[in-house]
Coordinates of N, CA, C and O and ligand atoms in Angstrom, one line a residue:
X136 N 23.1 147.8 54.7 CA 22.5 147.0 53.5 C 23.6 147.0 52.4 O 23.9 148.0 51.8
X137 N 24.2 145.8 52.2 CA 25.2 145.7 51.2 C 24.7 145.2 49.9 O 23.8 144.3 49.9
X138 N 25.1 145.8 48.8 CA 24.7 145.5 47.5 C 25.9 145.2 46.6 O 27.0 145.9 46.8
X139 N 25.8 144.3 45.7 CA 26.9 144.0 44.7 C 26.6 144.6 43.4 O 25.5 144.3 42.9
X140 N 27.5 145.4 42.9 CA 27.3 145.9 41.5 C 28.4 145.3 40.6 O 29.5 145.0 41.1
X141 N 28.1 145.0 39.4 CA 29.0 144.3 38.5 C 29.1 144.9 37.1 O 28.2 145.6 36.7
X142 N 30.3 144.7 36.6 CA 30.6 145.2 35.2 C 31.2 144.1 34.4 O 32.2 143.5 34.9
X143 N 30.8 143.9 33.2 CA 31.4 143.0 32.3 C 32.4 143.6 31.4 O 32.2 144.8 31.0
X144 N 33.4 142.9 31.0 CA 34.4 143.4 30.1 C 35.0 142.2 29.3 O 34.7 141.1 29.7
X145 N 35.8 142.5 28.3 CA 36.5 141.4 27.7 C 37.8 141.9 27.0 O 38.0 143.1 26.8
X146 N 38.6 140.9 26.8 CA 39.9 141.2 26.0 C 40.3 139.9 25.3 O 39.9 138.8 25.7
X147 N 40.9 140.2 24.1 CA 41.5 139.0 23.4 C 43.0 139.0 23.7 O 43.7 140.0 23.6
X148 N 43.5 137.8 23.9 CA 45.0 137.7 24.2 C 45.5 136.3 23.8 O 44.7 135.4 23.8
X149 N 46.8 136.3 23.6 CA 47.4 135.0 23.3 C 48.3 134.6 24.5 O 48.7 135.4 25.3
X150 N 48.5 133.3 24.6 CA 49.4 132.8 25.7 C 49.9 131.4 25.4 O 49.5 130.8 24.4
X151 N 50.9 131.0 26.1 CA 51.4 129.7 26.1 C 51.6 129.2 27.5 O 52.1 130.0 28.4
X152 N 51.1 128.0 27.9 CA 51.2 127.5 29.2 C 52.5 126.6 29.2 O 52.5 125.6 28.5
X153 N 53.5 127.0 30.0 CA 54.7 126.1 30.1 C 55.5 126.7 31.2 O 55.4 127.8 31.7
X154 N 56.5 125.8 31.7 CA 57.5 126.3 32.6 C 58.8 126.3 31.9 O 59.2 125.3 31.3
X155 N 59.6 127.4 32.1 CA 60.9 127.5 31.5 C 61.8 126.4 32.0 O 62.8 126.1 31.4
X156 N 61.6 126.0 33.3 CA 62.5 125.1 33.9 C 62.2 123.6 33.7 O 62.8 122.7 34.2
X157 N 61.2 123.4 32.8 CA 60.8 122.0 32.5 C 61.3 121.7 31.0 O 61.3 122.6 30.2
X158 N 61.5 120.4 30.7 CA 61.8 120.1 29.3 C 60.5 120.2 28.5 O 59.4 120.3 29.0
X159 N 60.7 120.3 27.2 CA 59.5 120.4 26.3 C 58.6 119.2 26.5 O 57.3 119.4 26.5
X160 N 59.2 118.0 26.7 CA 58.4 116.8 26.9 C 57.5 116.9 28.1 O 56.3 116.5 28.1
X161 N 58.1 117.4 29.2 CA 57.3 117.5 30.4 C 56.2 118.5 30.3 O 55.1 118.3 30.7
X162 N 56.5 119.6 29.7 CA 55.5 120.7 29.5 C 54.4 120.1 28.6 O 53.2 120.4 28.8
X163 N 54.8 119.3 27.6 CA 53.8 118.7 26.7 C 52.9 117.8 27.4 O 51.7 117.8 27.2
X164 N 53.5 117.0 28.3 CA 52.7 116.0 29.1 C 51.7 116.7 30.0 O 50.6 116.2 30.2
X165 N 52.1 117.8 30.6 CA 51.3 118.5 31.6 C 50.3 119.5 30.9 O 49.1 119.5 31.3
X166 N 50.8 120.2 29.9 CA 49.9 121.3 29.4 C 49.4 121.0 28.0 O 48.5 121.7 27.5
X167 N 49.9 119.9 27.3 CA 49.3 119.5 26.1 C 49.3 120.6 25.0 O 50.3 121.3 24.8
X168 N 48.1 120.8 24.3 CA 48.1 121.8 23.3 C 48.4 123.2 23.7 O 48.8 124.0 23.0
X169 N 48.1 123.4 25.0 CA 48.4 124.8 25.6 C 49.9 125.1 25.6 O 50.2 126.3 25.8
X170 N 50.7 124.1 25.4 CA 52.2 124.3 25.4 C 52.7 124.7 23.9 O 53.9 124.8 23.7
X171 N 51.8 124.9 23.0 CA 52.2 125.2 21.6 C 53.2 126.4 21.6 O 52.9 127.5 22.0
X172 N 54.4 126.1 21.1 CA 55.4 127.2 21.2 C 55.0 128.5 20.4 O 55.6 129.5 20.6
X173 N 54.1 128.3 19.4 CA 53.7 129.5 18.6 C 52.4 130.2 19.2 O 51.9 131.0 18.6
X174 N 52.1 129.8 20.5 CA 51.0 130.5 21.2 C 49.6 130.1 20.6 O 49.5 129.6 19.5
X175 N 48.6 130.5 21.4 CA 47.2 130.4 20.9 C 46.4 131.4 21.7 O 46.8 131.9 22.7
X176 N 45.2 131.7 21.1 CA 44.5 132.9 21.7 C 43.2 132.5 22.3 O 42.6 131.4 22.1
X177 N 42.7 133.4 23.2 CA 41.4 133.2 23.8 C 40.6 134.6 23.8 O 41.2 135.6 23.8
X178 N 39.3 134.5 23.7 CA 38.4 135.6 24.0 C 38.0 135.6 25.5 O 37.1 134.9 25.8
X179 N 38.8 136.3 26.3 CA 38.5 136.3 27.7 C 37.4 137.2 28.0 O 37.3 138.4 27.5
X180 N 36.5 136.7 28.9 CA 35.4 137.5 29.4 C 35.5 137.7 30.9 O 36.0 136.8 31.6
X181 N 35.2 138.9 31.4 CA 35.4 139.3 32.7 C 34.2 139.8 33.4 O 33.4 140.5 32.8
X182 N 33.9 139.4 34.6 CA 32.8 140.0 35.4 C 33.5 140.5 36.7 O 34.0 139.7 37.5
X183 N 33.5 141.8 36.9 CA 34.1 142.4 38.0 C 32.9 142.9 39.0 O 32.1 143.7 38.5
X184 N 32.9 142.4 40.2 CA 31.8 142.7 41.1 C 32.4 143.4 42.4 O 33.3 143.0 43.0
X185 N 31.7 144.5 42.7 CA 32.1 145.3 43.9 C 30.9 145.3 44.9 O 29.8 145.6 44.5
X186 N 31.2 144.9 46.1 CA 30.1 144.9 47.1 C 30.4 145.9 48.2 O 31.6 146.1 48.7
X187 N 29.4 146.7 48.6 CA 29.5 147.7 49.6 C 28.2 148.3 50.0 O 27.1 147.9 49.5
X188 N 28.2 149.2 50.9 CA 27.0 149.9 51.4 C 26.6 150.9 50.3 O 27.4 151.5 49.6
X189 N 25.3 151.1 50.2 CA 24.8 152.1 49.3 C 25.1 153.5 49.9 O 24.7 153.7 51.1
X190 N 25.7 154.4 49.1 CA 25.9 155.7 49.6 C 24.6 156.4 49.6 O 23.9 156.5 48.6
X191 N 24.2 156.9 50.8 CA 22.8 157.5 50.9 C 22.6 158.8 50.1 O 21.5 159.1 49.7
X192 N 23.8 159.4 49.8 CA 23.7 160.7 49.0 C 23.5 160.4 47.5 O 22.6 161.0 46.9
X193 N 24.2 159.4 47.0 CA 24.2 159.2 45.5 C 23.2 158.0 45.2 O 22.8 157.9 44.1
X194 N 23.0 157.1 46.2 CA 22.3 155.9 45.9 C 23.1 154.8 45.2 O 22.6 153.8 44.8
X195 N 24.4 155.1 45.0 CA 25.4 154.2 44.4 C 26.2 153.4 45.5 O 26.5 154.0 46.5
X196 N 26.6 152.2 45.1 CA 27.7 151.5 45.8 C 29.0 152.1 45.3 O 29.9 152.4 46.0
X197 N 29.0 152.2 44.0 CA 30.1 152.7 43.2 C 29.7 153.1 41.9 O 28.8 152.4 41.3
X198 N 30.1 154.2 41.4 CA 29.7 154.7 40.0 C 30.3 153.7 39.0 O 31.5 153.5 38.9
X199 N 29.4 153.0 38.3 CA 29.8 152.0 37.3 C 30.6 152.6 36.2 O 31.4 151.8 35.5
X200 N 30.5 153.9 35.9 CA 31.4 154.5 35.0 C 32.8 154.6 35.5 O 33.8 154.4 34.7
X201 N 33.0 154.8 36.8 CA 34.3 154.8 37.4 C 34.9 153.4 37.3 O 36.1 153.2 37.0
X202 N 34.1 152.4 37.6 CA 34.5 151.0 37.5 C 34.9 150.6 36.1 O 36.0 150.0 35.9
X203 N 34.1 151.0 35.1 CA 34.4 150.7 33.7 C 35.8 151.4 33.3 O 36.6 150.7 32.6
X204 N 36.0 152.6 33.8 CA 37.3 153.3 33.5 C 38.5 152.5 34.1 O 39.5 152.4 33.5
X205 N 38.3 152.0 35.4 CA 39.4 151.3 36.0 C 39.7 150.0 35.2 O 40.8 149.7 35.0
X206 N 38.6 149.3 34.8 CA 38.8 148.1 34.0 C 39.5 148.4 32.7 O 40.4 147.7 32.3
X207 N 39.1 149.5 32.1 CA 39.7 149.8 30.8 C 41.2 150.2 31.0 O 42.0 149.7 30.2
X208 N 41.5 151.0 32.0 CA 42.9 151.5 32.1 C 43.8 150.4 32.6 O 44.9 150.2 32.2
X209 N 43.3 149.6 33.6 CA 44.2 148.6 34.3 C 44.2 147.3 33.6 O 45.2 146.5 33.7
X210 N 43.1 146.9 32.9 CA 43.1 145.5 32.3 C 43.0 145.6 30.7 O 43.9 145.1 30.1
X211 N 42.0 146.2 30.2 CA 41.9 146.1 28.7 C 43.0 146.8 28.0 O 43.6 146.2 27.1
X212 N 43.5 148.0 28.4 CA 44.6 148.6 27.8 C 45.9 147.8 27.8 O 46.7 147.9 27.0
X213 N 46.0 147.0 28.9 CA 47.3 146.3 29.1 C 47.2 144.9 28.6 O 48.3 144.3 28.3
X214 N 46.0 144.3 28.5 CA 45.9 142.9 28.1 C 45.4 142.7 26.7 O 45.7 141.7 26.0
X215 N 44.6 143.6 26.2 CA 43.8 143.3 24.9 C 44.8 143.3 23.7 O 45.6 144.2 23.6
X216 N 44.7 142.3 22.9 CA 45.5 142.1 21.7 C 47.0 142.0 22.1 O 47.8 142.4 21.3
X217 N 47.3 141.4 23.3 CA 48.6 141.2 23.7 C 49.0 139.8 23.8 O 48.1 138.9 23.9
X218 N 50.2 139.5 23.7 CA 50.8 138.2 24.1 C 51.1 138.2 25.6 O 52.0 138.9 26.0
X219 N 50.3 137.5 26.4 CA 50.4 137.7 27.8 C 51.8 137.3 28.3 O 52.4 138.0 29.1
X220 N 52.4 136.2 27.7 CA 53.8 135.8 28.2 C 54.8 136.9 27.9 O 55.7 137.1 28.7
X221 N 54.7 137.5 26.7 CA 55.7 138.4 26.2 C 55.5 139.9 26.5 O 56.4 140.7 26.7
X222 N 54.2 140.3 26.5 CA 53.9 141.7 26.6 C 53.5 142.2 28.0 O 53.4 143.4 28.2
X223 N 53.1 141.3 28.9 CA 52.6 141.7 30.2 C 53.6 141.3 31.2 O 53.9 140.1 31.5
X224 N 54.3 142.3 31.9 CA 55.4 142.0 32.8 C 55.1 141.0 33.9 O 56.0 140.2 34.3
X225 N 53.8 141.0 34.4 CA 53.5 140.1 35.5 C 53.7 138.6 35.1 O 53.8 137.8 35.9
X226 N 53.6 138.3 33.8 CA 53.7 136.9 33.3 C 55.1 136.5 32.8 O 55.2 135.5 32.1
X227 N 56.0 137.4 33.0 CA 57.4 137.1 32.5 C 57.9 135.8 33.1 O 58.5 135.0 32.4
X228 N 57.6 135.6 34.4 CA 58.0 134.4 35.1 C 56.8 133.7 35.8 O 57.0 133.1 36.8
X229 N 55.6 134.0 35.3 CA 54.4 133.4 35.9 C 53.5 132.8 34.8 O 53.2 133.5 33.9
X230 N 53.2 131.5 34.9 CA 52.5 130.8 33.9 C 51.1 131.5 33.8 O 50.4 131.6 34.8
X231 N 50.7 132.0 32.6 CA 49.5 132.7 32.4 C 48.2 131.8 32.3 O 47.5 131.8 31.3
X232 N 48.0 130.9 33.3 CA 46.8 130.1 33.4 C 45.7 131.1 33.8 O 45.9 132.2 34.3
X233 N 44.4 130.6 33.6 CA 43.3 131.4 34.0 C 43.4 131.8 35.5 O 43.1 132.9 35.9
X234 N 43.9 130.8 36.3 CA 44.0 131.0 37.7 C 44.9 132.2 38.0 O 44.6 133.1 38.8
X235 N 46.1 132.2 37.4 CA 47.1 133.2 37.6 C 46.6 134.6 37.0 O 46.9 135.6 37.6
X236 N 46.0 134.5 35.9 CA 45.5 135.8 35.3 C 44.4 136.4 36.2 O 44.5 137.6 36.4
X237 N 43.5 135.6 36.7 CA 42.5 136.3 37.6 C 43.0 136.9 38.8 O 42.6 138.0 39.3
X238 N 44.1 136.3 39.4 CA 44.7 136.9 40.6 C 45.4 138.2 40.2 O 45.3 139.2 40.9
X239 N 46.1 138.2 39.1 CA 46.8 139.5 38.6 C 45.7 140.6 38.4 O 45.9 141.7 38.8
X240 N 44.6 140.2 37.7 CA 43.6 141.2 37.4 C 43.0 141.7 38.8 O 42.8 142.9 38.9
X241 N 42.7 140.8 39.7 CA 42.1 141.2 41.0 C 43.0 142.2 41.7 O 42.6 143.2 42.2
X242 N 44.4 141.9 41.7 CA 45.3 142.8 42.4 C 45.3 144.2 41.8 O 45.4 145.2 42.5
X243 N 45.3 144.2 40.4 CA 45.3 145.5 39.7 C 44.1 146.3 40.1 O 44.2 147.6 40.3
X244 N 42.9 145.7 40.1 CA 41.7 146.4 40.3 C 41.6 146.8 41.8 O 41.1 147.9 42.2
X245 N 42.0 145.8 42.7 CA 41.9 146.1 44.1 C 42.6 147.4 44.5 O 42.2 148.1 45.4
X246 N 43.8 147.6 43.9 CA 44.6 148.8 44.2 C 43.8 150.1 43.9 O 44.2 151.2 44.3
X247 N 42.8 150.0 43.0 CA 42.1 151.2 42.6 C 40.7 151.4 43.2 O 40.0 152.4 42.9
X248 N 40.4 150.5 44.1 CA 39.0 150.5 44.8 C 39.2 150.7 46.3 O 40.1 150.1 46.9
X249 N 38.3 151.6 46.8 CA 38.5 151.9 48.3 C 38.3 150.7 49.1 O 37.6 149.7 48.8
X250 N 39.0 150.7 50.3 CA 39.2 149.4 51.1 C 37.9 149.1 51.8 O 37.8 147.9 52.3
X251 N 36.9 149.9 51.8 CA 35.6 149.6 52.5 C 34.7 148.7 51.6 O 33.7 148.3 52.0
X252 N 35.2 148.4 50.4 CA 34.4 147.6 49.4 C 35.1 146.2 49.2 O 36.3 146.1 49.3
X253 N 34.3 145.2 48.9 CA 34.8 143.9 48.6 C 34.8 143.7 47.1 O 34.0 144.3 46.4
X254 N 35.8 142.9 46.6 CA 36.0 142.8 45.2 C 36.0 141.3 44.8 O 36.6 140.5 45.5
X255 N 35.3 140.9 43.8 CA 35.3 139.6 43.2 C 35.5 139.7 41.7 O 34.8 140.5 41.1
X256 N 36.4 138.8 41.1 CA 36.6 138.8 39.7 C 36.3 137.4 39.2 O 36.9 136.4 39.7
X257 N 35.5 137.3 38.2 CA 35.3 136.0 37.5 C 35.9 136.2 36.1 O 35.6 137.2 35.4
X258 N 36.7 135.2 35.7 CA 37.3 135.3 34.4 C 37.0 134.0 33.6 O 37.2 132.9 34.0
X259 N 36.3 134.3 32.4 CA 36.0 133.1 31.5 C 37.1 133.1 30.5 O 37.4 134.0 29.8
X260 N 37.8 131.9 30.4 CA 38.8 131.7 29.3 C 38.1 131.1 28.1 O 38.5 131.4 27.0
X261 N 37.1 130.3 28.3 CA 36.2 129.8 27.2 C 34.8 129.9 27.8 O 34.6 130.2 29.0
X262 N 33.8 129.8 26.9 CA 32.4 129.9 27.4 C 32.1 128.9 28.6 O 31.2 129.1 29.4
X263 N 32.9 127.8 28.6 CA 32.6 126.8 29.7 C 33.6 126.7 30.8 O 33.3 126.1 31.8
X264 N 34.8 127.3 30.6 CA 35.8 127.3 31.6 C 36.0 128.6 32.2 O 36.4 129.6 31.5
X265 N 35.7 128.8 33.5 CA 35.9 130.0 34.2 C 36.4 129.9 35.6 O 36.3 128.8 36.2
X266 N 37.1 130.9 36.1 CA 37.7 130.9 37.4 C 37.2 132.1 38.2 O 36.9 133.1 37.6
X267 N 37.2 132.0 39.5 CA 36.8 133.1 40.4 C 37.8 133.4 41.5 O 38.4 132.5 42.0
X268 N 38.1 134.7 41.7 CA 39.0 135.1 42.8 C 38.3 136.2 43.6 O 37.8 137.2 43.0
X269 N 38.4 136.1 45.0 CA 37.8 137.1 45.8 C 38.8 137.7 46.8 O 38.5 138.3 47.8
X270 N 40.1 137.3 46.5 CA 41.2 137.8 47.4 C 41.4 136.7 48.5 O 40.5 136.0 48.9
X271 N 42.7 136.6 48.9 CA 43.1 135.6 49.9 C 42.9 134.1 49.5 O 42.1 133.8 48.6
Ligands
LIG585 NI1 44.9 128.7 26.5

């Protein structure tokens, strides 16, 4: 019997969408306002879901306090109030779109969760725009 447990989290961060190997004009044509050289911010919301068997001893799939600590250490401490392009090494050469951010987040959390569990991350960049990654 598999059950999914979820934890919500959030962080505020700035970013700029652009490619260093494109001209300003091309970046402007593709990314529009998101190419603002002075950056812009988002209130990112996160839903991290872990699916697995219920441990018969504890009744837990995973201790949500442990999951909260993983999210705090791996994501919030590293992303909150940061400039993603400049402060987060993963985005030094990777455009910090919601798609790329959710994959980076998934990889960081995946490394801290036992392999018998499935992981899904939903990332809201705005209340209406969100992306989902489940691995692969
Ligand atoms: Ni943006």
